Each structure stands twice: as C-alpha cells, then as structure tokens.
Amino acid sequence: MALSALRRSLRPALCAALLPLCLWCAAACAQVTPALLAPGEYALDPAQSRFGFEIRTRFGQRIEGFFPRYEGTVHVLPDGRHQVHLRLFTAYVEIPGKPRYTGWMRGEDFFDAPRYPTVSFDSQPFSPQVLGKGGPIPGILSIRGISHAETLTVMPAACTRAGYDCDVISRGTVLRGRYGMDKWDLALSDRVTFVLRARLTEASTR
C-alpha cells in the first residue's frame, strides 16, 4: 500500500516534468511535416524564388551571382514522391554591381551563354519529407552540354508549409572544371556553390 501511495504521489510530478518535452516533440514534428500536395505539376513562384551561386577567389573574396530568368516545376507523382526540374537561362546571369564580371560569366570561359543557353537540374524522385526535415536531393546537373550526377542538400524548413509560408532552401557545390569551365584557375576556386531559395504557386498547373 505504501508503494502504491508513492506511485500516485509521483504521477503528477512526473507528468509536469515530461510536459515540456512532449510539447517540444509535438512542435518539432509539426515543423517537419510538409503540406501534402495532390499529384500534378507546381510552378515555382517567380516573385519569391531566387537562384544564385557563389564562387571564391584565391584570395578569399566571395563573388555572388544570380539567375534572374529561370523556369522551375515540382512534379508530384501519383505515389506522393516529388521531382524537381529547373532551367536557368545563362544569357541573363548577373553579378550585381560588377558588369565586367557579369560579362565573364556569360562568356565562353564560363557559362558560354550563346552556345549553351541553359543550366538544368532534373532530380530523381524523392520523399516530400525532405522539404520539411531537410536532406539530399540527387539528380542530374547539365552545364555547357556536360551532365553529371550531383546532389542538392535541402535545409530543414522553418515552417509547416515549406515552399508556401517559407522558402525551401537548398545548396549544392560542384567543381566547375568538370563542366569545361577550367579557365582562370589562378584567380578563382574550382568550387561553385549553387544556392536556391524556392516558393511554389498555390495551384497545380495541371
């Protein structure tokens, strides 16, 4: 009887101690649960999405550029998995405030826009949980007519409806020399990091 009384007396204290942990777990689960989308294609919101890249000089200076013109869709498959398709138009790539750098990036030593008008990324099907919890999205990246398997890494979402109420942020680092952009090695690093911040339109395009 004494043991039973002790158990009864400990229950309120134990519940009070565990309540904050339970609330934290519930909040964490809510943050990583993505909104469920019906099968179809969803376009990226051009007003709220941004596709950029970073490259460093051999002296540590970071050069940032972006692609103001692009096309992007998220294809939701019948089984619920997602596929991403991106097209970035190289003729419009820009290094803000640096017209000479912009010309170099569009020229034959880098993206060579007249010959290769797009950079593309087509992902493999992936779980929608990646958009909430974060994780890798493997796919095929094509630059200057050369294609390689690369991986975008999605950051954990800051909201429950990632892609609508907050950005889906992903990063992927590639070696530009693998894509024929092997000039200026003495001045620029071989590593180029793509930084993608994406939002979706509310309705499926089909």
C-alpha positions as YAML, in Angstrom:
chain: A
units: angstrom
residues:
- id: 1
  name: MET
  ca: [0.00, 0.00, 0.00]
- id: 2
  name: ALA
  ca: [2.86, 2.36, 0.79]
- id: 3
  name: LEU
  ca: [4.34, 1.65, -2.66]
- id: 4
  name: SER
  ca: [1.01, 2.37, -4.37]
- id: 5
  name: ALA
  ca: [0.66, 5.63, -2.49]
- id: 6
  name: LEU
  ca: [4.18, 6.61, -3.51]
- id: 7
  name: ARG
  ca: [3.41, 5.90, -7.15]
- id: 8
  name: ARG
  ca: [0.24, 8.00, -7.00]
- id: 9
  name: SER
  ca: [2.12, 10.88, -5.42]
- id: 10
  name: LEU
  ca: [4.84, 10.76, -8.09]
- id: 11
  name: ARG
  ca: [2.50, 10.76, -11.10]
- id: 12
  name: PRO
  ca: [1.63, 14.49, -11.04]
- id: 13
  name: ALA
  ca: [5.29, 15.44, -10.65]
- id: 14
  name: LEU
  ca: [6.33, 13.09, -13.46]
- id: 15
  name: CYS
  ca: [3.64, 14.43, -15.80]
- id: 16
  name: ALA
  ca: [4.66, 18.00, -15.03]
- id: 17
  name: ALA
  ca: [8.30, 17.17, -15.73]
- id: 18
  name: LEU
  ca: [7.52, 15.45, -19.04]
- id: 19
  name: LEU
  ca: [5.03, 18.05, -20.31]
- id: 20
  name: PRO
  ca: [7.67, 20.45, -21.73]
- id: 21
  name: LEU
  ca: [9.36, 17.54, -23.52]
- id: 22
  name: CYS
  ca: [6.05, 16.39, -25.02]
- id: 23
  name: LEU
  ca: [5.24, 19.91, -26.18]
- id: 24
  name: TRP
  ca: [8.70, 20.29, -27.74]
- id: 25
  name: CYS
  ca: [8.32, 16.98, -29.59]
- id: 26
  name: ALA
  ca: [4.90, 18.00, -30.89]
- id: 27
  name: ALA
  ca: [6.26, 21.33, -32.13]
- id: 28
  name: ALA
  ca: [9.24, 19.67, -33.76]
- id: 29
  name: CYS
  ca: [7.03, 17.16, -35.55]
- id: 30
  name: ALA
  ca: [4.77, 19.95, -36.77]
- id: 31
  name: GLN
  ca: [7.73, 21.87, -38.16]
- id: 32
  name: VAL
  ca: [8.96, 18.99, -40.31]
- id: 33
  name: THR
  ca: [5.61, 17.77, -41.63]
- id: 34
  name: PRO
  ca: [5.25, 19.13, -45.18]
- id: 35
  name: ALA
  ca: [1.96, 20.11, -46.75]
- id: 36
  name: LEU
  ca: [0.54, 17.24, -48.82]
- id: 37
  name: LEU
  ca: [0.14, 18.13, -52.49]
- id: 38
  name: ALA
  ca: [-2.15, 16.44, -54.99]
- id: 39
  name: PRO
  ca: [-0.44, 14.80, -57.99]
- id: 40
  name: GLY
  ca: [0.39, 17.30, -60.71]
- id: 41
  name: GLU
  ca: [2.92, 19.97, -61.62]
- id: 42
  name: TYR
  ca: [3.50, 23.02, -59.45]
- id: 43
  name: ALA
  ca: [5.35, 26.03, -60.83]
- id: 44
  name: LEU
  ca: [7.89, 27.97, -58.82]
- id: 45
  name: ASP
  ca: [6.72, 31.43, -57.78]
- id: 46
  name: PRO
  ca: [8.87, 33.88, -59.80]
- id: 47
  name: ALA
  ca: [8.18, 36.74, -57.40]
- id: 48
  name: GLN
  ca: [9.54, 34.89, -54.35]
- id: 49
  name: SER
  ca: [12.11, 32.41, -55.67]
- id: 50
  name: ARG
  ca: [15.79, 33.17, -56.20]
- id: 51
  name: PHE
  ca: [18.53, 31.11, -57.80]
- id: 52
  name: GLY
  ca: [22.09, 32.18, -57.16]
- id: 53
  name: PHE
  ca: [25.64, 30.92, -56.93]
- id: 54
  name: GLU
  ca: [28.84, 31.69, -55.06]
- id: 55
  name: ILE
  ca: [32.46, 31.36, -56.08]
- id: 56
  name: ARG
  ca: [35.56, 32.47, -54.19]
- id: 57
  name: THR
  ca: [38.74, 33.98, -55.49]
- id: 58
  name: ARG
  ca: [42.08, 32.52, -54.49]
- id: 59
  name: PHE
  ca: [42.40, 35.49, -52.13]
- id: 60
  name: GLY
  ca: [39.22, 34.56, -50.22]
- id: 61
  name: GLN
  ca: [36.87, 37.12, -51.78]
- id: 62
  name: ARG
  ca: [33.35, 35.78, -52.32]
- id: 63
  name: ILE
  ca: [31.67, 36.58, -55.63]
- id: 64
  name: GLU
  ca: [27.90, 36.18, -55.68]
- id: 65
  name: GLY
  ca: [25.72, 35.95, -58.78]
- id: 66
  name: PHE
  ca: [22.17, 35.01, -59.63]
- id: 67
  name: PHE
  ca: [19.92, 33.92, -62.49]
- id: 68
  name: PRO
  ca: [17.02, 36.38, -62.83]
- id: 69
  name: ARG
  ca: [15.44, 34.30, -65.62]
- id: 70
  name: TYR
  ca: [14.52, 30.68, -64.97]
- id: 71
  name: GLU
  ca: [11.83, 28.04, -65.24]
- id: 72
  name: GLY
  ca: [11.10, 25.57, -62.48]
- id: 73
  name: THR
  ca: [8.48, 22.99, -61.63]
- id: 74
  name: VAL
  ca: [7.86, 20.43, -58.92]
- id: 75
  name: HIS
  ca: [6.20, 17.30, -60.29]
- id: 76
  name: VAL
  ca: [4.20, 15.41, -57.65]
- id: 77
  name: LEU
  ca: [3.96, 11.76, -58.67]
- id: 78
  name: PRO
  ca: [0.90, 9.56, -58.03]
- id: 79
  name: ASP
  ca: [2.79, 7.79, -55.20]
- id: 80
  name: GLY
  ca: [3.40, 11.15, -53.46]
- id: 81
  name: ARG
  ca: [7.08, 11.47, -54.27]
- id: 82
  name: HIS
  ca: [8.36, 14.71, -55.82]
- id: 83
  name: GLN
  ca: [10.61, 15.54, -58.76]
- id: 84
  name: VAL
  ca: [12.20, 18.93, -59.39]
- id: 85
  name: HIS
  ca: [13.00, 20.31, -62.85]
- id: 86
  name: LEU
  ca: [14.99, 23.55, -63.15]
- id: 87
  name: ARG
  ca: [16.15, 25.58, -66.15]
- id: 88
  name: LEU
  ca: [18.38, 28.61, -65.53]
- id: 89
  name: PHE
  ca: [18.96, 30.94, -68.50]
- id: 90
  name: THR
  ca: [22.65, 31.79, -68.77]
- id: 91
  name: ALA
  ca: [22.23, 34.84, -71.04]
- id: 92
  name: TYR
  ca: [20.79, 36.70, -68.04]
- id: 93
  name: VAL
  ca: [23.22, 35.58, -65.34]
- id: 94
  name: GLU
  ca: [24.36, 38.60, -63.35]
- id: 95
  name: ILE
  ca: [27.00, 39.62, -60.82]
- id: 96
  name: PRO
  ca: [25.27, 42.64, -59.21]
- id: 97
  name: GLY
  ca: [27.24, 45.85, -59.47]
- id: 98
  name: LYS
  ca: [30.07, 44.22, -61.45]
- id: 99
  name: PRO
  ca: [29.38, 44.47, -65.19]
- id: 100
  name: ARG
  ca: [32.81, 43.13, -66.16]
- id: 101
  name: TYR
  ca: [32.35, 40.02, -64.00]
- id: 102
  name: THR
  ca: [28.87, 39.63, -65.47]
- id: 103
  name: GLY
  ca: [30.36, 39.63, -68.96]
- id: 104
  name: TRP
  ca: [32.90, 36.98, -67.97]
- id: 105
  name: MET
  ca: [30.21, 34.72, -66.51]
- id: 106
  name: ARG
  ca: [28.13, 34.93, -69.69]
- id: 107
  name: GLY
  ca: [31.19, 34.47, -71.91]
- id: 108
  name: GLU
  ca: [32.92, 31.42, -73.33]
- id: 109
  name: ASP
  ca: [35.20, 30.87, -70.33]
- id: 110
  name: PHE
  ca: [32.25, 30.19, -68.02]
- id: 111
  name: PHE
  ca: [28.61, 29.54, -68.92]
- id: 112
  name: ASP
  ca: [29.14, 30.39, -72.62]
- id: 113
  name: ALA
  ca: [25.57, 31.64, -73.00]
- id: 114
  name: PRO
  ca: [25.49, 31.92, -76.83]
- id: 115
  name: ARG
  ca: [26.29, 28.21, -77.20]
- id: 116
  name: TYR
  ca: [24.70, 26.84, -74.03]
- id: 117
  name: PRO
  ca: [21.63, 28.91, -73.12]
- id: 118
  name: THR
  ca: [20.56, 26.92, -70.05]
- id: 119
  name: VAL
  ca: [21.83, 25.25, -66.91]
- id: 120
  name: SER
  ca: [19.47, 22.43, -65.96]
- id: 121
  name: PHE
  ca: [18.87, 20.20, -62.97]
- id: 122
  name: ASP
  ca: [16.48, 17.23, -63.03]
- id: 123
  name: SER
  ca: [16.10, 15.43, -59.74]
- id: 124
  name: GLN
  ca: [15.36, 11.83, -59.00]
- id: 125
  name: PRO
  ca: [12.04, 11.18, -57.23]
- id: 126
  name: PHE
  ca: [12.33, 11.98, -53.52]
- id: 127
  name: SER
  ca: [10.15, 11.87, -50.43]
- id: 128
  name: PRO
  ca: [8.22, 15.07, -49.63]
- id: 129
  name: GLN
  ca: [9.53, 14.72, -46.06]
- id: 130
  name: VAL
  ca: [12.82, 16.12, -47.36]
- id: 131
  name: LEU
  ca: [11.16, 19.51, -47.84]
- id: 132
  name: GLY
  ca: [10.35, 19.66, -44.14]
- id: 133
  name: LYS
  ca: [13.15, 17.79, -42.41]
- id: 134
  name: GLY
  ca: [15.88, 18.58, -44.90]
- id: 135
  name: GLY
  ca: [18.14, 16.13, -46.67]
- id: 136
  name: PRO
  ca: [19.67, 15.26, -50.04]
- id: 137
  name: ILE
  ca: [18.01, 15.53, -53.45]
- id: 138
  name: PRO
  ca: [20.12, 13.69, -56.03]
- id: 139
  name: GLY
  ca: [19.76, 14.42, -59.72]
- id: 140
  name: ILE
  ca: [21.47, 15.26, -62.99]
- id: 141
  name: LEU
  ca: [23.07, 18.68, -63.49]
- id: 142
  name: SER
  ca: [23.85, 19.85, -67.03]
- id: 143
  name: ILE
  ca: [26.17, 22.80, -67.76]
- id: 144
  name: ARG
  ca: [27.70, 23.60, -71.16]
- id: 145
  name: GLY
  ca: [26.30, 20.37, -72.60]
- id: 146
  name: ILE
  ca: [28.05, 18.24, -69.95]
- id: 147
  name: SER
  ca: [25.98, 16.24, -67.47]
- id: 148
  name: HIS
  ca: [26.96, 14.75, -64.12]
- id: 149
  name: ALA
  ca: [25.16, 13.33, -61.11]
- id: 150
  name: GLU
  ca: [25.07, 15.97, -58.37]
- id: 151
  name: THR
  ca: [23.19, 16.44, -55.11]
- id: 152
  name: LEU
  ca: [21.30, 19.39, -53.69]
- id: 153
  name: THR
  ca: [21.07, 19.49, -49.90]
- id: 154
  name: VAL
  ca: [17.82, 20.91, -48.53]
- id: 155
  name: MET
  ca: [17.96, 22.78, -45.22]
- id: 156
  name: PRO
  ca: [15.34, 21.95, -42.52]
- id: 157
  name: ALA
  ca: [12.24, 24.07, -43.03]
- id: 158
  name: ALA
  ca: [11.33, 26.98, -40.77]
- id: 159
  name: CYS
  ca: [7.56, 26.44, -41.12]
- id: 160
  name: THR
  ca: [4.97, 23.70, -41.55]
- id: 161
  name: ARG
  ca: [4.17, 24.55, -45.19]
- id: 162
  name: ALA
  ca: [7.63, 24.66, -46.71]
- id: 163
  name: GLY
  ca: [7.51, 26.22, -50.16]
- id: 164
  name: TYR
  ca: [4.43, 28.31, -49.31]
- id: 165
  name: ASP
  ca: [4.86, 30.03, -45.95]
- id: 166
  name: CYS
  ca: [8.67, 29.91, -46.02]
- id: 167
  name: ASP
  ca: [11.42, 29.26, -48.54]
- id: 168
  name: VAL
  ca: [12.73, 25.83, -49.41]
- id: 169
  name: ILE
  ca: [16.46, 26.50, -49.20]
- id: 170
  name: SER
  ca: [18.96, 24.16, -50.84]
- id: 171
  name: ARG
  ca: [22.65, 24.26, -51.64]
- id: 172
  name: GLY
  ca: [24.89, 22.22, -53.88]
- id: 173
  name: THR
  ca: [28.62, 22.55, -54.54]
- id: 174
  name: VAL
  ca: [30.13, 21.43, -57.85]
- id: 175
  name: LEU
  ca: [33.56, 21.55, -59.44]
- id: 176
  name: ARG
  ca: [33.39, 23.87, -62.45]
- id: 177
  name: GLY
  ca: [36.31, 22.13, -64.15]
- id: 178
  name: ARG
  ca: [34.14, 19.04, -64.64]
- id: 179
  name: TYR
  ca: [31.85, 21.13, -66.84]
- id: 180
  name: GLY
  ca: [34.51, 22.67, -69.07]
- id: 181
  name: MET
  ca: [34.82, 25.88, -67.04]
- id: 182
  name: ASP
  ca: [38.51, 25.40, -66.30]
- id: 183
  name: LYS
  ca: [39.87, 28.87, -67.09]
- id: 184
  name: TRP
  ca: [41.06, 31.40, -64.51]
- id: 185
  name: ASP
  ca: [42.36, 28.68, -62.18]
- id: 186
  name: LEU
  ca: [44.99, 31.01, -60.75]
- id: 187
  name: ALA
  ca: [42.36, 33.57, -59.77]
- id: 188
  name: LEU
  ca: [39.22, 31.57, -58.95]
- id: 189
  name: SER
  ca: [38.43, 28.47, -56.92]
- id: 190
  name: ASP
  ca: [37.22, 25.38, -58.74]
- id: 191
  name: ARG
  ca: [34.26, 25.10, -56.34]
- id: 192
  name: VAL
  ca: [30.96, 26.75, -57.27]
- id: 193
  name: THR
  ca: [28.07, 26.62, -54.79]
- id: 194
  name: PHE
  ca: [24.53, 26.99, -56.09]
- id: 195
  name: VAL
  ca: [22.10, 28.47, -53.56]
- id: 196
  name: LEU
  ca: [18.40, 28.01, -54.31]
- id: 197
  name: ARG
  ca: [15.53, 29.65, -52.40]
- id: 198
  name: ALA
  ca: [12.21, 28.47, -53.81]
- id: 199
  name: ARG
  ca: [8.50, 29.07, -53.30]
- id: 200
  name: LEU
  ca: [5.61, 27.38, -55.10]
- id: 201
  name: THR
  ca: [2.45, 28.77, -56.62]
- id: 202
  name: GLU
  ca: [-0.70, 27.75, -54.75]
- id: 203
  name: ALA
  ca: [-2.32, 25.72, -57.53]
- id: 204
  name: SER
  ca: [-1.18, 22.84, -59.69]
- id: 205
  name: THR
  ca: [-0.51, 23.82, -63.29]
- id: 206
  name: ARG
  ca: [-2.17, 20.64, -64.49]
...
